[in-house]
Tab-separated table of C-alpha atoms in Angstrom:
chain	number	residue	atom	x	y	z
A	226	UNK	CA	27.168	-14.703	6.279
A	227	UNK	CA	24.518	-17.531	4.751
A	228	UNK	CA	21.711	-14.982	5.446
A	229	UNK	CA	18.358	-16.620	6.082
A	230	UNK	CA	18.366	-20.349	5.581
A	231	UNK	CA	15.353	-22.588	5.315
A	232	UNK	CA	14.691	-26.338	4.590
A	233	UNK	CA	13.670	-28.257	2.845
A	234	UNK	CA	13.559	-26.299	-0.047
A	235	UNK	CA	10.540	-28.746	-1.186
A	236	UNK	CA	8.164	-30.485	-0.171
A	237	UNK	CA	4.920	-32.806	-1.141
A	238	UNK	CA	2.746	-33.756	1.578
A	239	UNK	CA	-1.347	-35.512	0.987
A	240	UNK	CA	-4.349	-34.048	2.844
A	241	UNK	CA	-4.787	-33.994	6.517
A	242	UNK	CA	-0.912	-34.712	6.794
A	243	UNK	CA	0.871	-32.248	8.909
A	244	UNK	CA	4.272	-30.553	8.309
A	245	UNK	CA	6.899	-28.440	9.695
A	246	UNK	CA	9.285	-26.336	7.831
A	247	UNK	CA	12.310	-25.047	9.678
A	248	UNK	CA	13.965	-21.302	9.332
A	249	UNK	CA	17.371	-19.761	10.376
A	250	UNK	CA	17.720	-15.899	10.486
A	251	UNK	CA	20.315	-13.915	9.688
A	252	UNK	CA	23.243	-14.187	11.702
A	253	UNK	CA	22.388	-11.874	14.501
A	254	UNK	CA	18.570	-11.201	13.927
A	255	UNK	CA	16.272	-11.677	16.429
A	256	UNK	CA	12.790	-11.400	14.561
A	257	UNK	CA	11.267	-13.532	12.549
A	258	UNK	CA	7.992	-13.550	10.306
A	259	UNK	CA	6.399	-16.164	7.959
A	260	UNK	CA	4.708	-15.778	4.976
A	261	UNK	CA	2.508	-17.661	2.831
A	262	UNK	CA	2.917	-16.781	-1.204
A	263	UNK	CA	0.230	-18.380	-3.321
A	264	UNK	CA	1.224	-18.448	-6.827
A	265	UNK	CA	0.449	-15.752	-8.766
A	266	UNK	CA	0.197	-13.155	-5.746
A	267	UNK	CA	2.030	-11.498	-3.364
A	268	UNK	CA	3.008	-12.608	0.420
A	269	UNK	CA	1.020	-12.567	2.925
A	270	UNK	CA	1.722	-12.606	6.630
A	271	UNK	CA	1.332	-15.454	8.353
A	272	UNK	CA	3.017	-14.547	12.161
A	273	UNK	CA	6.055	-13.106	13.716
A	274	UNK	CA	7.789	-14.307	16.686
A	275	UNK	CA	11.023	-12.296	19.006
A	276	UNK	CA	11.798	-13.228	22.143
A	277	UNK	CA	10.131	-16.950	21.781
A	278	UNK	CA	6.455	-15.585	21.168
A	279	UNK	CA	4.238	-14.854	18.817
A	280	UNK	CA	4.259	-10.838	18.737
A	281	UNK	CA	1.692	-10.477	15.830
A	282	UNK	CA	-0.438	-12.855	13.815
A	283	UNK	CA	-2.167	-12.296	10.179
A	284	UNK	CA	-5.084	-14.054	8.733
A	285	UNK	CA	-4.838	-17.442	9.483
A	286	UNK	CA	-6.392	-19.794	11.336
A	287	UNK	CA	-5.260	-21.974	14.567
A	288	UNK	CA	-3.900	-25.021	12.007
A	289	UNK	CA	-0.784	-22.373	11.704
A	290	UNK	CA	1.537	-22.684	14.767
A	291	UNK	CA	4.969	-21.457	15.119
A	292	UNK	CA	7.992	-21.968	17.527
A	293	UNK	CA	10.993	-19.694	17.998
A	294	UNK	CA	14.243	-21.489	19.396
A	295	UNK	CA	16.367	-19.775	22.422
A	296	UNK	CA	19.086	-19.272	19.166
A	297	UNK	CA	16.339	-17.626	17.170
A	298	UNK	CA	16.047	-20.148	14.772
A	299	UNK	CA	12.229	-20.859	13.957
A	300	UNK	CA	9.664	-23.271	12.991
A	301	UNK	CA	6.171	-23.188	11.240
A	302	UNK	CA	4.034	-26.110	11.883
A	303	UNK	CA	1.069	-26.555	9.330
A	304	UNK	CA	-1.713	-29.246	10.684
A	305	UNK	CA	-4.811	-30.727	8.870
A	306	UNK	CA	-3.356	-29.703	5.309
A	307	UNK	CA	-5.804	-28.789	2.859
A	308	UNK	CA	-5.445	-28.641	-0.696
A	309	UNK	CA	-5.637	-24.786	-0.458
A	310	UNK	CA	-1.796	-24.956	1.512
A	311	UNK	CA	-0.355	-25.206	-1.329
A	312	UNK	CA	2.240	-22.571	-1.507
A	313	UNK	CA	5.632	-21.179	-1.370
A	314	UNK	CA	6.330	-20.402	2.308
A	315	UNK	CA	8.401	-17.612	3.283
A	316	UNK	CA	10.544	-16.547	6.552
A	317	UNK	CA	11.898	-13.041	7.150
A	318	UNK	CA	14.263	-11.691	9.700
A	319	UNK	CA	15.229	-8.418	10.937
A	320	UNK	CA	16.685	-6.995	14.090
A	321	UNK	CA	14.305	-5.328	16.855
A	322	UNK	CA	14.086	-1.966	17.094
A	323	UNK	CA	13.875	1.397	14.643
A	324	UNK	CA	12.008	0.379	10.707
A	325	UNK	CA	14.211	-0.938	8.131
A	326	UNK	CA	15.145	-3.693	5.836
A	327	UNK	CA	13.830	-7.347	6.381
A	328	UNK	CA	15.508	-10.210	4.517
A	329	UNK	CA	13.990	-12.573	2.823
A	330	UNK	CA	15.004	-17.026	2.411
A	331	UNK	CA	14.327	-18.669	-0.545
A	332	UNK	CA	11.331	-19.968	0.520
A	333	UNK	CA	9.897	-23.500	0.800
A	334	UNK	CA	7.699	-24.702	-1.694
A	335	UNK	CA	5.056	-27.120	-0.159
A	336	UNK	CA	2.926	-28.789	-2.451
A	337	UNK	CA	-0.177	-30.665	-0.650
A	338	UNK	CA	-1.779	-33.722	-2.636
B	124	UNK	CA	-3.801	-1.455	6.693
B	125	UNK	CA	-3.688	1.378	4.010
B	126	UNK	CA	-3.545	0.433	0.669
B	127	UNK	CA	-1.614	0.732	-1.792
B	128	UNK	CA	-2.028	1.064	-6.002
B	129	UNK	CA	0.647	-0.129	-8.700
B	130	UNK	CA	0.336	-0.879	-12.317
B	131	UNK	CA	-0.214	-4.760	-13.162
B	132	UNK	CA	2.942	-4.292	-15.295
B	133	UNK	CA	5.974	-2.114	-16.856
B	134	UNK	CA	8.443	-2.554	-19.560
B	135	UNK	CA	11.248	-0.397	-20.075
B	136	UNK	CA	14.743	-1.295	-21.948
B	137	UNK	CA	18.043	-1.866	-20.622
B	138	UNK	CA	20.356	1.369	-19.850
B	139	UNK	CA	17.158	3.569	-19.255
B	140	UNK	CA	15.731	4.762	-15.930
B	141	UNK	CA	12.639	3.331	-14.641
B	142	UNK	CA	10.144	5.652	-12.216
B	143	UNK	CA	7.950	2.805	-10.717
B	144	UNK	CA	4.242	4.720	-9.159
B	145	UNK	CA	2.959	3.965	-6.209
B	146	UNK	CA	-0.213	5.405	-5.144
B	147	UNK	CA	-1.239	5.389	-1.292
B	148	UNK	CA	-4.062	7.684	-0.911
B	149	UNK	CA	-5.008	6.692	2.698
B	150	UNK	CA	-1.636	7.035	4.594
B	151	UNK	CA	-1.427	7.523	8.336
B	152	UNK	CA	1.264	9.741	9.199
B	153	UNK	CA	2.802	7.429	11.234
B	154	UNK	CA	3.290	4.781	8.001
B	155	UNK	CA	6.707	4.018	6.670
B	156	UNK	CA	7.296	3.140	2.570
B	157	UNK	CA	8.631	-0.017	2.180
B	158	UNK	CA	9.677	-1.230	-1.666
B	159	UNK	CA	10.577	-4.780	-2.183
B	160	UNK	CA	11.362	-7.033	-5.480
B	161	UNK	CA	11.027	-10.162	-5.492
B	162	UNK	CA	13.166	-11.823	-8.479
B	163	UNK	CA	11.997	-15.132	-10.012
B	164	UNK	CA	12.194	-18.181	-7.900
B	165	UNK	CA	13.966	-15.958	-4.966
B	166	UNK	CA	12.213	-14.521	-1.642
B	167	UNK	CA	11.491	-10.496	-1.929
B	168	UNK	CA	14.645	-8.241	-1.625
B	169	UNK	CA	14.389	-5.231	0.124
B	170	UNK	CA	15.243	-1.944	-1.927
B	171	UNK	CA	14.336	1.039	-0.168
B	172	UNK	CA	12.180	2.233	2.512
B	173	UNK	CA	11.126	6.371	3.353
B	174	UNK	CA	9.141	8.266	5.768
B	175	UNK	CA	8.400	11.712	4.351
B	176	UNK	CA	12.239	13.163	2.361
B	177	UNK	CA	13.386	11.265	-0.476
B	178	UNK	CA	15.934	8.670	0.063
B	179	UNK	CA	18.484	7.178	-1.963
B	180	UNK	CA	20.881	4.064	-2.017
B	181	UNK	CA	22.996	1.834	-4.165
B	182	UNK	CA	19.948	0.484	-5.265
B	183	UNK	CA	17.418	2.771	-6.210
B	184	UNK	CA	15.891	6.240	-5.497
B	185	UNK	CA	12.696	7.042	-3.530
B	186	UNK	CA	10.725	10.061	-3.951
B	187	UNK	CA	7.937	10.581	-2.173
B	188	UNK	CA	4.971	13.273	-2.782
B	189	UNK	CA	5.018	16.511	-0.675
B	190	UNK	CA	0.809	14.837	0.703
B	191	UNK	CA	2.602	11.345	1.011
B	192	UNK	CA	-0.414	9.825	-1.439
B	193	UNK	CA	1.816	8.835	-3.882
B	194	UNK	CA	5.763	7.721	-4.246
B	195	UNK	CA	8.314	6.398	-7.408
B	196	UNK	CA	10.480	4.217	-7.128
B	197	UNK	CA	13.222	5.063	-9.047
B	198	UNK	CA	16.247	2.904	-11.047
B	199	UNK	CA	18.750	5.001	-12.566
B	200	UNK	CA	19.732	2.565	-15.257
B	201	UNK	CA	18.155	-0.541	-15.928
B	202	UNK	CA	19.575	-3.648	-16.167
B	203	UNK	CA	18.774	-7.145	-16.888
B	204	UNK	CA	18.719	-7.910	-13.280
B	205	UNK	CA	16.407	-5.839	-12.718
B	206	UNK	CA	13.661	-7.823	-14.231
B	207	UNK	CA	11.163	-8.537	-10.966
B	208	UNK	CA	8.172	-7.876	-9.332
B	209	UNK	CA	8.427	-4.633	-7.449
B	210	UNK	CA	5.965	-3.694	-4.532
B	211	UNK	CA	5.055	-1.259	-2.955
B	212	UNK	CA	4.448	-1.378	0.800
B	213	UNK	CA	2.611	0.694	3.797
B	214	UNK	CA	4.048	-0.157	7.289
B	215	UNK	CA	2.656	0.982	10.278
B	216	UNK	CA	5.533	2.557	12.721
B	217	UNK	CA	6.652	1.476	16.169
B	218	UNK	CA	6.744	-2.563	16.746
B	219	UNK	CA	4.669	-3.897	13.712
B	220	UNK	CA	7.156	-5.677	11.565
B	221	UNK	CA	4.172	-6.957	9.102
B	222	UNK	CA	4.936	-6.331	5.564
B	223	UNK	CA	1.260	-6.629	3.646
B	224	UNK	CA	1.809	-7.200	0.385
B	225	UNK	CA	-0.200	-6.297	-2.726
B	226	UNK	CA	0.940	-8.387	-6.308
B	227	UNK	CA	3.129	-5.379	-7.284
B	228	UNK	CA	4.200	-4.499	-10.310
B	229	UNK	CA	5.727	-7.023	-12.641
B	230	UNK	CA	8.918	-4.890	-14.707
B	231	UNK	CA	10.136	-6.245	-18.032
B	232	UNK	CA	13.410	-5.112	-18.776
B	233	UNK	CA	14.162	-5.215	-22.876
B	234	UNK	CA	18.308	-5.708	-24.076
């Protein structure tokens, strides 16, 4: 099992580019968050999507879109980028239903110019 | 979301137990504990995660406060590997998967 894949592991974009970073859960998850980790501090929620829409949304504003794939693979599109983007980006997935463990990819460092 | 309160930092040496504190003052009953570590240059790992009884797994301990305002996270023995950031996380039951992280509580593990 490869667990939660993501890619590319880095990237360097300028201002005002836009980017998309890709994520594939868990084999047989159907939930999937993002995160944004600054450095220095802790994650913070970005969205989650099951069932190909966005079920819950954190602090951030309308630059942030997401996609979620009929195979429950996912995408997090970042438009406008501002200086301030810089970050490591972070998926999660988990199965539906009763509380327990997420799990975590390696991330994707994005580093805006 | 309630927060939660965790020393900045903790050092303890290899072999030893570690009792991590956690203190969550304004928890709704309905709020799950959540611990996650997060190991240099890796995404967070889940560890453990309670409701009101202490819990245990290959990983760690969890005991949690008869008022649920506080919790420790507990390592039997230490080991290099160990070496993380360790938070401590609220999560509200039923369908809300969001994890809202605080910047934890970095633990130094000495050989």
């Amino acid at each position: 099992d490869a667990g939660v894949t993501q890619s590319p592991t880095h990237l360097i974009k300028t201002r005002g580019q836009q980017v998309t970073l890709r994520c594939s859960p868990k084999s047989g998850h159907d939930t999937v968050s993002w995160y944004q980790q600054a450095l220095g501090q802790g994650p913070q929620f970005i969205f989650q999507y099951y069932e190909e829409e966005e079920r819950q949304r954190g602090n951030f504003p309308d630059r942030f879109s997401g996609h979620q794939f009929p195979n429950y693979s996912s995408e997090l599109n970042v438009n406008a980028l501002l200086l301030g983007d810089s970050a490591l980006y972070l998926c999660a997935s988990r199965i539906q239903g009763p509380p327990g463990e997420q799990f975590f990819g390696p991330g994707t460092r994005l580093t805006v110019l | 979301d309630a927060k939660t309160t965790q020393p900045n930092s903790m050092e303890s040496n290899e072999e030893e137990p570690v009792h991590l504190p956690c203190n969550h003052s304004t928890i709704s009953g309905t709020d799950y504990i959540h611990w996650y570590r997060q190991l240099p240059s890796q995404g967070p790992e889940y560890v453990i995660h309670g409701l009101t009884s202490n819990v245990n797994n290959r990983m760690a301990s969890l005991a949690i406060a008869e008022d649920r305002k506080s919790s420790t996270l507990i390592l039997h023995r230490a080991t290099l590997r160990d070496a993380a950031v360790y938070y401590c996380i609220l999560r509200r039951g039923g369908s809300n998967y969001k994890l809202t992280f605080g910047k934890g509580t970095l633990l130094t593990v000495n050989p």
